[in-house]
PDB file of C-alpha atoms and ligand atoms in Angstrom:
ATOM      1  CA  MET P   1     141.008  39.886 206.913  1.00 47.00           C
ATOM      2  CA  GLU P   2     144.658  40.306 206.061  1.00 50.00           C
ATOM      3  CA  ASP P   3     145.239  42.187 209.289  1.00 53.00           C
ATOM      4  CA  ILE P   4     143.595  39.523 211.387  1.00 51.00           C
ATOM      5  CA  CYS P   5     145.447  36.778 209.562  1.00 47.00           C
ATOM      6  CA  ALA P   6     148.791  38.496 209.830  1.00 53.00           C
ATOM      7  CA  SER P   7     148.654  38.358 213.602  1.00 56.00           C
ATOM      8  CA  LEU P   8     147.819  34.648 213.729  1.00 56.00           C
ATOM      9  CA  PRO P   9     150.172  31.698 213.651  1.00 63.00           C
ATOM     10  CA  GLU P  10     150.124  29.769 210.373  1.00 64.00           C
ATOM     11  CA  ALA P  11     148.038  26.909 211.744  1.00 63.00           C
ATOM     12  CA  LYS P  12     145.196  29.223 212.731  1.00 63.00           C
ATOM     13  CA  LYS P  13     144.855  30.831 209.317  1.00 63.00           C
ATOM     14  CA  SER P  14     142.939  27.970 207.742  1.00 71.00           C
ATOM     15  CA  THR P  15     140.497  28.122 210.645  1.00 65.00           C
ATOM     16  CA  VAL P  16     139.951  31.819 210.030  1.00 62.00           C
ATOM     17  CA  TYR P  17     139.416  31.272 206.326  1.00 65.00           C
ATOM     18  CA  ARG P  18     136.901  28.553 207.097  1.00 67.00           C
ATOM     19  CA  ILE P  19     134.995  30.928 209.412  1.00 62.00           C
ATOM     20  CA  VAL P  20     135.051  33.671 206.790  1.00 62.00           C
ATOM     21  CA  ASP P  21     133.826  31.187 204.234  1.00 67.00           C
ATOM     22  CA  SER P  22     130.841  30.205 206.347  1.00 65.00           C
ATOM     23  CA  LEU P  23     130.118  33.863 207.189  1.00 59.00           C
ATOM     24  CA  GLU P  24     130.089  34.554 203.479  1.00 64.00           C
ATOM     25  CA  LYS P  25     127.586  31.792 202.916  1.00 65.00           C
ATOM     26  CA  GLU P  26     125.392  33.337 205.606  1.00 60.00           C
ATOM     27  CA  GLY P  27     125.718  36.718 203.915  1.00 59.00           C
ATOM     28  CA  LYS P  28     127.504  38.310 206.857  1.00 57.00           C
ATOM     29  CA  VAL P  29     130.591  39.141 204.901  1.00 61.00           C
ATOM     30  CA  ARG P  30     130.817  39.700 201.224  1.00 61.00           C
ATOM     31  CA  CYS P  31     133.659  38.911 198.944  1.00 56.00           C
ATOM     32  CA  THR P  32     134.300  42.234 197.216  1.00 59.00           C
ATOM     33  CA  GLY P  33     136.794  40.918 194.714  1.00 56.00           C
ATOM     34  CA  SER P  34     140.462  40.169 194.561  1.00 55.00           C
ATOM     35  CA  ILE P  35     143.559  42.267 194.310  1.00 54.00           C
ATOM     36  CA  GLY P  36     146.328  40.039 193.075  1.00 60.00           C
ATOM     37  CA  ARG P  37     146.185  36.922 195.197  1.00 61.00           C
ATOM     38  CA  ARG P  38     144.332  38.574 198.049  1.00 61.00           C
ATOM     39  CA  THR P  39     140.628  38.153 198.318  1.00 62.00           C
ATOM     40  CA  GLN P  40     138.923  41.151 199.833  1.00 58.00           C
ATOM     41  CA  TYR P  41     136.073  40.783 202.245  1.00 60.00           C
ATOM     42  CA  GLN P  42     133.774  43.418 203.536  1.00 60.00           C
ATOM     43  CA  TYR P  43     131.688  42.992 206.634  1.00 57.00           C
ATOM     44  CA  SER P  44     128.225  43.452 205.294  1.00 55.00           C
ATOM     45  CA  GLY P  45     126.217  43.249 208.502  1.00 61.00           C
ATOM     46  CA  SER P  46     122.949  41.405 208.836  1.00 68.00           C
ATOM     47  CA  LEU P  47     120.998  44.275 207.244  1.00 76.00           C
ATOM     48  CA  CYS P  48     122.889  44.302 203.950  1.00 86.00           C
ATOM     49  CA  PRO P  49     120.576  41.867 202.168  1.00 86.00           C
ATOM     50  CA  MET P  50     117.792  44.366 202.955  1.00 88.00           C
ATOM     51  CA  HIS P  51     119.151  47.346 201.095  1.00 91.00           C
ATOM     52  CA  MET P  52     120.730  48.330 197.821  1.00 94.00           C
ATOM     53  CA  HIS P  53     124.311  49.325 197.346  1.00 94.00           C
ATOM     54  CA  ILE P  54     125.955  51.685 194.958  1.00 95.00           C
ATOM     55  CA  LYS P  55     129.358  50.933 193.558  1.00 95.00           C
ATOM     56  CA  CYS P  56     131.699  53.412 191.962  1.00 96.00           C
ATOM     57  CA  ARG P  57     132.590  52.156 188.523  1.00 96.00           C
ATOM     58  CA  VAL P  58     135.964  53.894 188.644  1.00 96.00           C
ATOM     59  CA  CYS P  59     137.456  53.103 192.073  1.00 97.00           C
ATOM     60  CA  GLY P  60     135.119  50.309 193.138  1.00 95.00           C
ATOM     61  CA  LYS P  61     134.093  51.969 196.402  1.00 95.00           C
ATOM     62  CA  THR P  62     130.788  50.604 197.627  1.00 94.00           C
ATOM     63  CA  GLU P  63     128.295  52.532 199.734  1.00 94.00           C
ATOM     64  CA  HIS P  64     125.156  51.288 201.462  1.00 93.00           C
ATOM     65  CA  LEU P  65     121.827  52.895 200.707  1.00 94.00           C
ATOM     66  CA  ASP P  66     119.480  53.006 203.644  1.00 92.00           C
ATOM     67  CA  TYR P  67     116.344  50.929 203.808  1.00 91.00           C
ATOM     68  CA  ALA P  68     114.013  53.882 203.142  1.00 94.00           C
ATOM     69  CA  THR P  69     115.900  54.844 199.966  1.00 94.00           C
ATOM     70  CA  THR P  70     115.941  51.230 198.796  1.00 95.00           C
ATOM     71  CA  GLU P  71     112.190  50.968 199.293  1.00 95.00           C
ATOM     72  CA  ALA P  72     111.589  54.315 197.538  1.00 96.00           C
ATOM     73  CA  ILE P  73     113.551  53.150 194.488  1.00 95.00           C
ATOM     74  CA  ARG P  74     111.786  49.780 194.460  1.00 96.00           C
ATOM     75  CA  LYS P  75     108.387  51.448 194.706  1.00 96.00           C
ATOM     76  CA  ALA P  76     109.194  53.925 191.930  1.00 97.00           C
ATOM     77  CA  VAL P  77     110.295  51.139 189.566  1.00 96.00           C
ATOM     78  CA  ASP P  78     107.271  49.063 190.482  1.00 97.00           C
ATOM     79  CA  ASP P  79     104.864  51.979 189.861  1.00 97.00           C
ATOM     80  CA  LEU P  80     106.537  52.850 186.594  1.00 97.00           C
ATOM     81  CA  LEU P  81     107.247  49.460 185.062  1.00 97.00           C
ATOM     82  CA  GLY P  82     105.664  46.865 187.279  1.00 97.00           C
ATOM     83  CA  PHE P  83     109.068  45.363 187.958  1.00 96.00           C
ATOM     84  CA  GLU P  84     109.995  44.091 191.342  1.00 96.00           C
ATOM     85  CA  THR P  85     113.555  45.280 191.952  1.00 94.00           C
ATOM     86  CA  LEU P  86     115.729  43.033 194.073  1.00 92.00           C
ATOM     87  CA  ALA P  87     116.818  44.622 197.341  1.00 90.00           C
ATOM     88  CA  THR P  88     120.291  43.279 196.664  1.00 88.00           C
ATOM     89  CA  THR P  89     120.646  45.397 193.512  1.00 93.00           C
ATOM     90  CA  VAL P  90     123.998  47.126 193.187  1.00 95.00           C
ATOM     91  CA  LEU P  91     123.688  50.456 191.431  1.00 95.00           C
ATOM     92  CA  ASP P  92     126.403  51.603 189.102  1.00 96.00           C
ATOM     93  CA  GLY P  93     127.770  55.086 189.648  1.00 96.00           C
ATOM     94  CA  LEU P  94     130.582  57.507 190.284  1.00 96.00           C
ATOM     95  CA  CYS P  95     131.600  58.438 193.821  1.00 96.00           C
ATOM     96  CA  GLY P  96     132.138  62.050 194.869  1.00 96.00           C
ATOM     97  CA  GLU P  97     135.899  61.804 194.596  1.00 96.00           C
ATOM     98  CA  CYS P  98     135.853  60.272 191.146  1.00 96.00           C
ATOM     99  CA  ARG P  99     133.362  62.883 189.969  1.00 96.00           C
ATOM    100  CA  LYS P 100     135.737  65.611 191.136  1.00 95.00           C
ATOM    101  CA  ASN P 101     138.649  63.939 189.371  1.00 94.00           C
ATOM    102  CA  LYS P 102     136.575  63.726 186.215  1.00 89.00           C
ATOM    103  CA  GLU P 103     135.697  67.434 186.363  1.00 88.00           C
ATOM    104  CA  ASN P 104     139.344  68.386 186.839  1.00 86.00           C
ATOM    105  CA  ASN P 105     140.449  66.436 183.809  1.00 75.00           C
TER     106      ASN P 105
HETATM  107 ZN1   ZN M   1     124.978  47.260 203.001  1.00 69.48          ZN
HETATM  108 ZN1   ZN M   2     135.155  56.346 192.921  1.00 69.48          ZN
END
């Protein structure tokens, strides 16, 4: 978003923010948090509400799990505990890079 906004005249910025805001409401972009005064958005695509995500608890990197994996996890939890897991669940984890860093320390 910052890149798009940077190339626009001041007057257009509020229009862009309004569009982003409505996209967020539709679930097409996701607010992934703020760094300082900047709000970060991630294009989540129309399929994102259909699958789980995993977020690195160290660096915050988020990856998308595919639909088949999401369904496999949901089925396993259902079989085991009778819980229906939400497809929008965000799993907590450590990304490959952070795991390496951890091993080196
Ligand atoms: Zn996704
Ligand atoms: Zn990480």
